[in-house]
Amino acid sequence: MTGGVNGRLLPWTGDEGKPCFLVTDGTGPLSRLADTVEHVQLEMALGLLDHAADLLADERATAAQLRFTLARMCEALTDVHRIAVSRGARLPAPEGNRWPDL
């Protein structure tokens, strides 16, 4: 978190693309809305992955179609990254403050 604020990074941005945070215990209506938005964003990313796979398998796909799909994939990856950062920040610190080797 920035500025020493402990809160949940929301799955959307505010004005000028700045991150939005919610200070909460995780049970209120804004937390539930954020959970719903995250779910929709993740489902849309999965759908986009399926579409991209189909498009890549289609030898008739045009450069414009591929560029459009890549732009949407960049947006989806940004959403998924924001969700991962938000959820990761809410995990308890590993014992010994060290992440396990993957």
Tab-separated table of N, CA and C in Angstrom, residues 55 60-70:
chain	number	residue	atom	x	y	z
A	55	LEU	N	-8.726	-17.860	-32.663
A	55	LEU	CA	-8.260	-16.915	-33.675
A	55	LEU	C	-6.863	-17.293	-34.176
A	60	ARG	N	-7.055	-17.736	-41.545
A	60	ARG	CA	-7.666	-16.609	-42.252
A	60	ARG	C	-7.781	-15.362	-41.375
A	61	ALA	N	-7.354	-15.453	-40.109
A	61	ALA	CA	-7.434	-14.295	-39.213
A	61	ALA	C	-6.596	-13.155	-39.774
A	62	THR	N	-7.156	-11.965	-39.706
A	62	THR	CA	-6.455	-10.800	-40.253
A	62	THR	C	-5.584	-10.144	-39.185
A	63	ALA	N	-4.669	-9.323	-39.642
A	63	ALA	CA	-3.819	-8.572	-38.713
A	63	ALA	C	-4.665	-7.673	-37.821
A	64	ALA	N	-5.702	-7.083	-38.379
A	64	ALA	CA	-6.574	-6.214	-37.580
A	64	ALA	C	-7.277	-7.009	-36.477
A	65	GLN	N	-7.735	-8.212	-36.798
A	65	GLN	CA	-8.387	-9.051	-35.789
A	65	GLN	C	-7.406	-9.428	-34.679
A	66	LEU	N	-6.200	-9.766	-35.081
A	66	LEU	CA	-5.186	-10.145	-34.096
A	66	LEU	C	-4.794	-8.962	-33.213
A	67	ARG	N	-4.630	-7.779	-33.811
A	67	ARG	CA	-4.296	-6.582	-33.029
A	67	ARG	C	-5.409	-6.246	-32.045
A	68	PHE	N	-6.661	-6.327	-32.501
A	68	PHE	CA	-7.795	-6.048	-31.623
A	68	PHE	C	-7.814	-7.018	-30.442
A	69	THR	N	-7.622	-8.297	-30.730
A	69	THR	CA	-7.619	-9.312	-29.676
A	69	THR	C	-6.459	-9.092	-28.719
A	70	LEU	N	-5.296	-8.744	-29.245
A	70	LEU	CA	-4.147	-8.478	-28.385
A	70	LEU	C	-4.403	-7.279	-27.477
